[in-house]
CSV table of C-alpha atoms and ligand atoms in Angstrom, one decimal:
chain,number,residue,atom,x,y,z
C,1,MET,CA,0.1,-0.1,0.1
C,2,SER,CA,1.4,3.6,-1.0
C,3,GLU,CA,2.0,5.9,1.8
C,4,ILE,CA,-0.7,8.4,0.3
C,5,THR,CA,-3.3,5.5,0.5
C,6,LYS,CA,-2.4,4.3,3.9
C,7,ARG,CA,-2.8,8.1,5.0
C,8,LYS,CA,-6.0,8.8,3.4
C,9,LYS,CA,-7.3,5.3,5.2
C,10,ASP,CA,-5.9,6.5,8.4
C,11,HIS,CA,-7.8,9.7,8.0
C,12,ILE,CA,-11.3,7.9,7.6
C,13,GLN,CA,-10.6,5.4,10.2
C,14,ILE,CA,-9.2,7.9,12.9
C,15,THR,CA,-12.0,10.6,12.2
C,16,GLN,CA,-14.9,8.4,11.8
C,17,THR,CA,-15.2,7.3,15.7
C,18,GLY,CA,-15.0,11.2,16.8
C,19,VAL,CA,-11.9,10.4,18.6
C,20,ALA,CA,-10.2,13.0,16.9
C,21,SER,CA,-12.7,15.8,17.8
C,22,TYR,CA,-12.0,18.9,19.5
C,23,ILE,CA,-12.8,18.9,23.3
C,24,LYS,CA,-13.6,22.7,23.0
C,25,THR,CA,-16.6,23.4,21.1
C,26,ALA,CA,-17.4,25.4,18.0
C,27,GLY,CA,-19.4,27.9,20.3
C,28,PHE,CA,-23.0,27.5,19.0
C,29,GLU,CA,-24.4,26.5,22.5
C,30,ASN,CA,-23.5,30.2,23.6
C,31,TYR,CA,-26.3,31.4,21.4
C,32,GLU,CA,-30.2,30.7,21.7
C,33,PHE,CA,-32.9,31.6,19.1
C,34,ILE,CA,-35.4,34.2,20.6
C,35,HIS,CA,-38.7,32.9,20.7
C,36,ASN,CA,-41.3,34.6,18.5
C,37,ALA,CA,-44.8,34.0,19.7
C,38,LEU,CA,-46.3,35.7,16.8
C,39,PRO,CA,-44.5,34.2,13.8
C,40,GLU,CA,-47.5,35.5,11.2
C,41,ILE,CA,-46.4,32.7,8.8
C,42,ASP,CA,-47.6,29.1,7.7
C,43,LEU,CA,-45.3,26.3,7.7
C,44,GLU,CA,-46.0,25.6,4.0
C,45,ASP,CA,-44.7,29.0,3.2
C,46,VAL,CA,-41.2,28.2,4.5
C,47,THR,CA,-38.5,27.2,2.0
C,48,THR,CA,-35.2,26.1,2.3
C,49,GLU,CA,-33.9,27.2,-1.0
C,50,THR,CA,-30.5,28.9,-0.8
C,51,ARG,CA,-28.6,31.1,-3.1
C,52,PHE,CA,-24.8,30.6,-3.0
C,53,LEU,CA,-22.4,31.4,-5.8
C,54,ASN,CA,-25.1,32.6,-8.3
C,55,ARG,CA,-27.0,29.1,-8.0
C,56,TRP,CA,-30.1,28.0,-6.3
C,57,PHE,CA,-29.7,24.9,-4.2
C,58,GLY,CA,-32.2,22.7,-2.1
C,59,PHE,CA,-30.9,23.5,1.5
C,60,PRO,CA,-27.9,25.6,2.7
C,61,LEU,CA,-25.7,22.6,3.4
C,62,PHE,CA,-22.3,22.1,1.7
C,63,ILE,CA,-20.9,18.7,1.9
C,64,SER,CA,-17.4,19.3,2.8
C,65,SER,CA,-14.4,18.0,1.0
C,66,MET,CA,-13.2,14.7,2.2
C,67,THR,CA,-11.5,12.0,0.3
C,68,GLY,CA,-10.5,10.6,-3.0
C,69,GLY,CA,-7.1,9.4,-4.9
C,70,TYR,CA,-7.4,5.6,-3.6
C,71,HIS,CA,-9.5,2.8,-4.6
C,72,ASP,CA,-11.7,2.6,-1.5
C,73,ALA,CA,-12.9,6.3,-1.6
C,74,THR,CA,-14.7,5.5,-5.0
C,75,ILE,CA,-17.9,4.2,-3.1
C,76,LEU,CA,-17.6,6.9,-0.7
C,77,ASN,CA,-17.4,9.8,-3.1
C,78,ALA,CA,-20.1,8.0,-5.3
C,79,THR,CA,-22.6,7.9,-2.7
C,80,ILE,CA,-22.0,11.6,-1.7
C,81,ALA,CA,-22.2,12.4,-5.2
C,82,ALA,CA,-25.7,10.5,-5.9
C,83,PHE,CA,-27.0,12.3,-3.0
C,84,CYS,CA,-26.1,15.6,-3.6
C,85,GLU,CA,-27.6,15.1,-7.2
C,86,ALA,CA,-30.9,13.9,-5.7
C,87,TYR,CA,-31.3,16.8,-3.3
C,88,ASN,CA,-29.6,19.4,-5.2
C,89,LEU,CA,-26.6,20.1,-2.6
C,90,PRO,CA,-23.1,21.6,-3.3
C,91,PHE,CA,-20.1,19.4,-2.3
C,92,GLY,CA,-16.3,19.4,-2.7
C,93,VAL,CA,-14.0,16.2,-3.6
C,94,GLY,CA,-11.0,15.7,-1.3
C,95,SER,CA,-7.7,16.7,-2.4
C,96,GLN,CA,-7.1,16.0,-5.9
C,97,ARG,CA,-3.2,16.0,-5.3
C,98,ALA,CA,-2.6,12.3,-5.2
C,99,MET,CA,-4.4,12.1,-8.8
C,100,LEU,CA,-2.0,14.8,-10.0
C,101,GLU,CA,1.0,12.7,-8.8
C,102,ASP,CA,-0.4,9.5,-10.2
C,103,PRO,CA,-3.1,9.6,-13.0
C,104,SER,CA,-4.2,6.0,-12.2
C,105,GLN,CA,-5.9,7.5,-9.0
C,106,ALA,CA,-8.3,9.7,-10.9
C,107,GLU,CA,-11.3,7.0,-10.7
C,108,SER,CA,-12.5,8.0,-7.4
C,109,PHE,CA,-13.0,11.4,-8.6
C,110,LYS,CA,-14.1,10.8,-11.9
C,111,VAL,CA,-17.2,8.9,-10.6
C,112,VAL,CA,-18.6,11.6,-8.8
C,113,ARG,CA,-19.5,13.4,-12.3
C,114,GLU,CA,-20.8,10.2,-13.2
C,115,GLU,CA,-23.1,9.9,-10.5
C,116,ALA,CA,-23.9,13.7,-10.0
C,117,PRO,CA,-24.1,15.0,-13.9
C,118,SER,CA,-26.0,18.2,-12.8
C,119,ALA,CA,-24.8,18.7,-9.1
C,120,PHE,CA,-22.5,21.6,-8.0
C,121,ILE,CA,-19.0,19.9,-7.5
C,122,ALA,CA,-15.7,21.5,-6.4
C,123,SER,CA,-12.4,20.4,-6.9
C,124,ASN,CA,-9.8,20.8,-4.1
C,125,ILE,CA,-6.1,21.4,-3.5
C,126,GLY,CA,-3.8,22.3,-0.8
C,127,GLY,CA,-2.5,25.8,-0.5
C,128,CYS,CA,1.2,24.6,-0.3
C,129,GLN,CA,0.6,22.9,-3.7
C,130,LEU,CA,0.1,26.4,-5.1
C,131,ILE,CA,3.4,27.8,-4.0
C,132,GLY,CA,5.2,29.2,-7.2
C,133,GLY,CA,2.0,28.7,-9.0
C,134,LEU,CA,0.6,25.4,-10.1
C,135,ALA,CA,0.9,24.4,-13.9
C,136,PRO,CA,-1.8,25.3,-16.1
C,137,GLU,CA,-2.0,21.6,-17.2
C,138,LYS,CA,-2.5,20.3,-13.5
C,139,ILE,CA,-5.2,22.9,-13.0
C,140,ASP,CA,-7.0,21.8,-16.2
C,141,LYS,CA,-6.8,18.4,-15.1
C,142,MET,CA,-8.1,18.9,-11.8
C,143,ILE,CA,-11.2,20.9,-13.1
C,144,ASP,CA,-11.8,18.6,-16.2
C,145,THR,CA,-11.8,15.2,-14.3
C,146,ILE,CA,-15.1,16.3,-12.6
C,147,ARG,CA,-16.1,19.2,-14.7
C,148,ALA,CA,-15.8,21.4,-11.4
C,149,ASP,CA,-18.2,24.4,-10.8
C,150,ALA,CA,-15.4,25.9,-8.5
C,151,ILE,CA,-12.0,25.2,-7.1
C,152,ILE,CA,-11.5,24.7,-3.2
C,153,VAL,CA,-8.2,25.7,-1.7
C,154,HIS,CA,-7.4,24.3,1.7
C,155,LEU,CA,-5.4,25.7,4.1
C,156,ASN,CA,-3.9,23.1,6.7
C,157,PRO,CA,-0.7,24.6,8.6
C,158,VAL,CA,-1.3,22.7,11.7
C,159,GLN,CA,-1.9,19.2,9.7
C,160,GLU,CA,1.3,19.7,7.6
C,161,LEU,CA,3.4,20.6,10.4
C,162,ARG,CA,2.4,17.7,12.6
C,163,GLN,CA,2.2,15.0,9.7
C,164,LYS,CA,5.6,13.0,9.1
C,165,ALA,CA,7.0,14.4,6.1
C,166,GLY,CA,4.3,16.8,6.0
C,167,ASN,CA,5.0,20.6,4.0
C,168,ASN,CA,6.9,22.9,6.4
C,169,THR,CA,7.1,25.7,3.8
C,170,PHE,CA,4.2,28.2,3.4
C,171,SER,CA,5.8,31.2,1.9
C,172,GLY,CA,4.1,32.0,-1.2
C,173,VAL,CA,0.6,30.3,-0.5
C,174,ARG,CA,-1.2,33.7,-0.8
C,175,GLU,CA,0.3,34.7,-4.1
C,176,GLY,CA,-0.4,31.1,-5.2
C,177,ILE,CA,-4.2,31.9,-4.3
C,178,ARG,CA,-4.0,35.2,-6.1
C,179,SER,CA,-2.8,33.6,-9.3
C,180,LEU,CA,-5.1,30.8,-9.3
C,181,VAL,CA,-8.0,33.3,-9.1
C,182,LYS,CA,-6.8,35.0,-12.4
C,183,ASP,CA,-5.9,32.2,-14.1
C,184,VAL,CA,-9.3,30.1,-13.6
C,185,GLU,CA,-12.9,31.0,-14.8
C,186,ILE,CA,-14.7,29.3,-12.1
C,187,PRO,CA,-15.2,30.7,-8.7
C,188,VAL,CA,-12.1,30.1,-6.1
C,189,ILE,CA,-13.2,29.2,-2.5
C,190,VAL,CA,-10.5,28.8,0.2
C,191,LYS,CA,-11.3,26.9,3.4
C,192,GLU,CA,-9.4,25.8,6.4
C,193,THR,CA,-9.7,22.3,7.5
C,194,GLY,CA,-10.6,22.7,11.1
C,195,SER,CA,-8.3,25.4,12.8
C,196,GLY,CA,-10.4,28.5,11.5
C,197,LEU,CA,-9.7,31.6,9.6
C,198,SER,CA,-9.0,34.5,11.5
C,199,PRO,CA,-10.5,38.3,10.4
C,200,GLY,CA,-6.9,39.1,9.3
C,201,VAL,CA,-6.6,36.1,7.2
C,202,ILE,CA,-10.2,36.6,5.7
C,203,SER,CA,-9.2,40.1,4.9
C,204,GLN,CA,-6.1,39.0,2.9
C,205,LEU,CA,-8.4,36.3,1.1
C,206,VAL,CA,-10.9,38.9,0.1
C,207,ASP,CA,-8.0,40.9,-1.3
C,208,CYS,CA,-7.0,37.9,-3.4
C,209,GLY,CA,-10.4,38.4,-5.2
C,210,VAL,CA,-11.7,34.7,-3.7
C,211,ALA,CA,-15.5,34.2,-4.3
C,212,ALA,CA,-16.0,32.4,-0.9
C,213,VAL,CA,-14.4,31.5,2.2
C,214,ASP,CA,-15.4,28.6,4.5
C,215,VAL,CA,-14.1,29.5,8.2
C,216,ALA,CA,-13.7,25.7,9.0
C,217,GLY,CA,-13.2,26.6,12.6
C,218,ALA,CA,-12.3,24.6,15.8
C,219,GLY,CA,-15.0,22.6,17.6
C,220,GLY,CA,-15.3,19.5,15.2
C,221,THR,CA,-12.5,17.5,13.6
C,222,SER,CA,-8.9,18.5,14.9
C,223,TRP,CA,-6.4,17.9,12.3
C,224,GLY,CA,-3.7,18.5,15.0
C,225,ARG,CA,-5.0,15.6,17.0
C,226,VAL,CA,-5.6,13.6,13.8
C,227,GLU,CA,-1.9,13.5,12.9
C,228,ASN,CA,-0.9,13.5,16.6
C,229,ILE,CA,-2.7,10.0,16.8
C,230,ARG,CA,-1.2,9.0,13.7
C,231,ASN,CA,2.5,10.0,14.7
C,232,GLY,CA,2.2,8.3,18.0
C,233,SER,CA,2.6,11.5,20.1
C,234,VAL,CA,2.4,10.6,23.8
C,235,GLY,CA,0.1,12.5,26.0
C,236,ILE,CA,-1.4,15.7,25.3
C,237,HIS,CA,-0.1,18.0,22.4
C,238,PHE,CA,-0.8,21.7,22.3
C,239,THR,CA,-1.9,21.5,18.6
C,240,ASP,CA,-4.7,18.9,19.6
C,241,GLU,CA,-6.8,21.8,20.7
C,242,TRP,CA,-5.2,24.6,18.5
C,243,GLY,CA,-7.6,26.8,16.7
C,244,ILE,CA,-10.2,29.4,16.5
C,245,PRO,CA,-13.9,28.2,17.5
C,246,THR,CA,-16.3,28.7,14.6
C,247,VAL,CA,-18.5,31.0,16.0
C,248,ASP,CA,-15.7,33.4,16.8
C,249,CYS,CA,-14.4,32.9,13.3
C,250,LEU,CA,-17.9,33.9,11.8
C,251,LEU,CA,-18.5,36.9,14.2
C,252,GLY,CA,-14.9,38.0,13.0
C,253,ALA,CA,-15.6,37.5,9.5
C,254,ARG,CA,-18.9,39.5,9.1
C,255,GLU,CA,-17.0,43.1,8.9
C,256,LYS,CA,-14.4,42.0,6.6
C,257,ILE,CA,-16.6,40.3,3.9
C,258,GLU,CA,-19.1,43.0,3.3
C,259,ASP,CA,-20.5,42.2,0.0
C,260,ARG,CA,-17.4,41.1,-1.4
C,261,CYS,CA,-17.3,37.3,-1.0
C,262,GLU,CA,-19.7,34.8,0.4
C,263,LEU,CA,-19.3,33.0,3.6
C,264,ILE,CA,-19.5,29.3,4.4
C,265,SER,CA,-19.8,28.1,8.2
C,266,SER,CA,-18.0,24.7,9.1
C,267,GLY,CA,-16.2,23.1,12.0
C,268,GLY,CA,-18.3,21.3,14.2
C,269,ILE,CA,-21.7,21.7,12.4
C,270,ARG,CA,-23.8,18.9,14.0
C,271,SER,CA,-27.3,19.8,13.4
C,272,SER,CA,-29.6,22.3,11.5
C,273,MET,CA,-29.7,24.4,14.5
C,274,ASP,CA,-26.1,25.1,14.0
C,275,ILE,CA,-26.4,25.9,10.4
C,276,ALA,CA,-29.2,28.2,11.2
C,277,LYS,CA,-27.3,30.1,13.8
C,278,SER,CA,-24.5,30.4,11.3
C,279,LEU,CA,-26.8,31.8,8.9
C,280,CYS,CA,-28.0,34.3,11.5
C,281,MET,CA,-24.1,35.3,12.0
C,282,GLY,CA,-23.6,36.0,8.2
C,283,ALA,CA,-23.0,32.7,6.5
C,284,VAL,CA,-25.0,31.9,3.4
C,285,MET,CA,-24.2,28.1,3.7
C,286,GLY,CA,-23.5,25.7,6.7
C,287,ALA,CA,-21.1,22.7,5.7
C,288,ALA,CA,-20.0,19.3,7.4
C,289,ALA,CA,-17.9,16.7,7.0
C,290,LEU,CA,-17.8,14.2,9.9
C,291,PRO,CA,-21.6,13.8,10.6
C,292,VAL,CA,-21.8,13.1,6.8
C,293,LEU,CA,-18.8,10.3,6.9
C,294,GLN,CA,-20.4,8.9,10.3
C,295,ALA,CA,-24.0,8.5,8.4
C,296,ILE,CA,-22.9,6.9,5.6
C,297,GLN,CA,-20.6,4.5,7.9
C,298,ILE,CA,-23.6,3.4,9.7
C,299,GLY,CA,-26.4,3.4,6.7
C,300,GLY,CA,-24.7,4.0,3.4
C,301,TYR,CA,-27.0,6.3,1.2
C,302,ASP,CA,-30.1,5.6,3.4
C,303,GLY,CA,-28.1,6.6,6.7
C,304,LEU,CA,-27.1,10.0,5.0
C,305,GLU,CA,-30.9,10.5,3.6
C,306,THR,CA,-32.0,9.7,7.3
C,307,LEU,CA,-29.6,12.5,8.6
C,308,PHE,CA,-30.5,14.9,6.2
C,309,LYS,CA,-34.2,14.5,6.5
C,310,ARG,CA,-34.1,15.2,10.0
C,311,TRP,CA,-32.0,18.3,9.7
C,312,GLN,CA,-34.4,19.7,7.0
C,313,ASP,CA,-37.5,18.8,9.0
C,314,ASP,CA,-35.9,20.5,12.0
C,315,PHE,CA,-34.9,23.6,9.9
C,316,VAL,CA,-38.2,24.3,8.2
C,317,LEU,CA,-39.9,23.9,12.1
C,318,LEU,CA,-37.4,26.6,13.4
C,319,LEU,CA,-37.8,29.0,10.2
C,320,CYS,CA,-41.5,28.9,11.0
C,321,LEU,CA,-41.0,29.4,14.9
C,322,LEU,CA,-39.0,32.4,13.9
C,323,GLY,CA,-41.5,33.7,11.4
C,324,CYS,CA,-38.7,33.4,8.7
C,325,GLU,CA,-40.1,32.4,5.1
C,326,HIS,CA,-36.4,32.1,3.7
C,327,PRO,CA,-32.9,30.9,5.0
C,328,SER,CA,-31.8,34.5,3.8
C,329,ASP,CA,-34.2,36.1,6.4
C,330,LEU,CA,-32.3,34.9,9.3
C,331,ASP,CA,-30.0,37.5,11.1
C,332,MET,CA,-28.5,38.2,14.4
C,333,ILE,CA,-31.7,39.8,15.5
C,334,HIS,CA,-33.0,36.1,16.0
C,335,LEU,CA,-30.3,35.1,18.7
C,336,ARG,CA,-29.3,35.8,21.9
C,337,ARG,CA,-26.2,35.4,23.8
C,338,VAL,CA,-26.9,33.0,26.5
C,339,ALA,CA,-25.9,34.6,29.9
C,340,VAL,CA,-23.0,32.7,31.9
C,341,ARG,CA,-25.0,31.0,34.7
D,401,LIG,C1,-11.9,12.0,6.6
D,401,LIG,C2,-11.6,13.5,6.2
D,401,LIG,C3,-10.9,13.7,5.3
D,401,LIG,C4,-10.6,15.0,4.9
D,401,LIG,N1,-10.1,15.5,3.7
D,401,LIG,C5,-9.8,16.8,3.3
D,401,LIG,C6,-9.5,17.2,2.0
D,401,LIG,O1,-9.0,16.2,1.5
D,401,LIG,N2,-9.5,18.6,1.6
D,401,LIG,C7,-10.1,19.4,2.6
D,401,LIG,O2,-10.3,20.6,2.2
D,401,LIG,N3,-10.6,19.2,3.8
D,401,LIG,C8,-10.6,17.8,4.3
D,401,LIG,N4,-11.2,17.4,5.4
D,401,LIG,C9,-11.7,18.5,6.4
D,401,LIG,C10,-13.1,18.8,6.1
D,401,LIG,O3,-13.6,19.2,4.9
D,401,LIG,C11,-13.5,19.8,7.1
D,401,LIG,O4,-13.0,21.1,7.1
D,401,LIG,C12,-13.3,19.5,8.7
D,401,LIG,O5,-13.1,17.9,8.8
D,401,LIG,C13,-14.1,20.3,9.8
D,401,LIG,O6,-15.4,19.7,9.5
D,401,LIG,P1,-16.3,18.8,10.6
D,401,LIG,O7,-16.0,19.2,11.9
D,401,LIG,O8,-17.7,18.7,10.1
D,401,LIG,O9,-15.5,17.5,10.2
D,401,LIG,C14,-11.6,16.3,5.6
D,401,LIG,C15,-12.0,15.8,6.7
D,401,LIG,C16,-12.3,14.4,7.0
D,401,LIG,C17,-13.3,14.1,8.2
């Protein structure tokens, strides 16, 4: 088994049990919805349709980038793709670096377009791979393999620095992102992988011209912890809990984004209440990785559908209770900070 295949298998095995999740939370429990006893709306008037990057989706949920680039990833990617096609949800494939290095690993990516001919699918590549510029033929390869609607660039310095033989050079990532934005015609989305984007980093990304940022904050899967488990680190390491909680990222992003780029909330999204709170805080979409992986591991496509239908039902009920017809009606006025008791 190649090193990259082993690494990707380890990532699924370690994360799916939840053992690599942060102890600290994303912070959603610190906010409560304000009950509205006069909603003045009918349940049937509520819609979950959401506009993101000039396209309409069935629900404000983006399925976060996870895997691809080795044989066993094909089933997982095919399941997610078929599901997103059925429910008109956007999703991102995992890093395509493996297939750029070994074209025989493209199958687990190609399958997503076969299963989802019309869904919104995003490519994925690490920021470190953009240092010095990614060759145009590689960019074309990533996009063409899945007929991508967008490219996601992931930033993961904690993971790289804790991974054996991981990357330890980060100078030039920002310029790489700026060039990518200029070189491609599809939108570029930049995300963290669970340690969060600070207001300062979001400002720089907005200046690079990215179309959307996904804060991917702390409170869900900790990639410091994943790599610390993999490298056999003994006891607690400070990077296990390194990162900005998702709610802090969202609140910090509000003033930096204005109308110049769209905001995705992820990192510890574990219910549709978390998505709704994120939308109140300025996000257009919530995104999740681990809950999707776990639902598929338990029940395959049906397991994912069961999870999604519960989130959908709860979300519709919540919008009605708040007197909101559309997800875009959600606003900070619907939340109150819970007093520390
Ligand atoms: C098994 C697994 C593999 C992942 N691989 C990638 C990846 O290749 N590229 C990426 O941008 N993020 C990757 N992520 C990170 C997720 O997209 C997400 O940002 C992070 O897990 C936080 O979300 P969560 O708390 O819902 O899990 C991966 C996550 C998981 C669970």
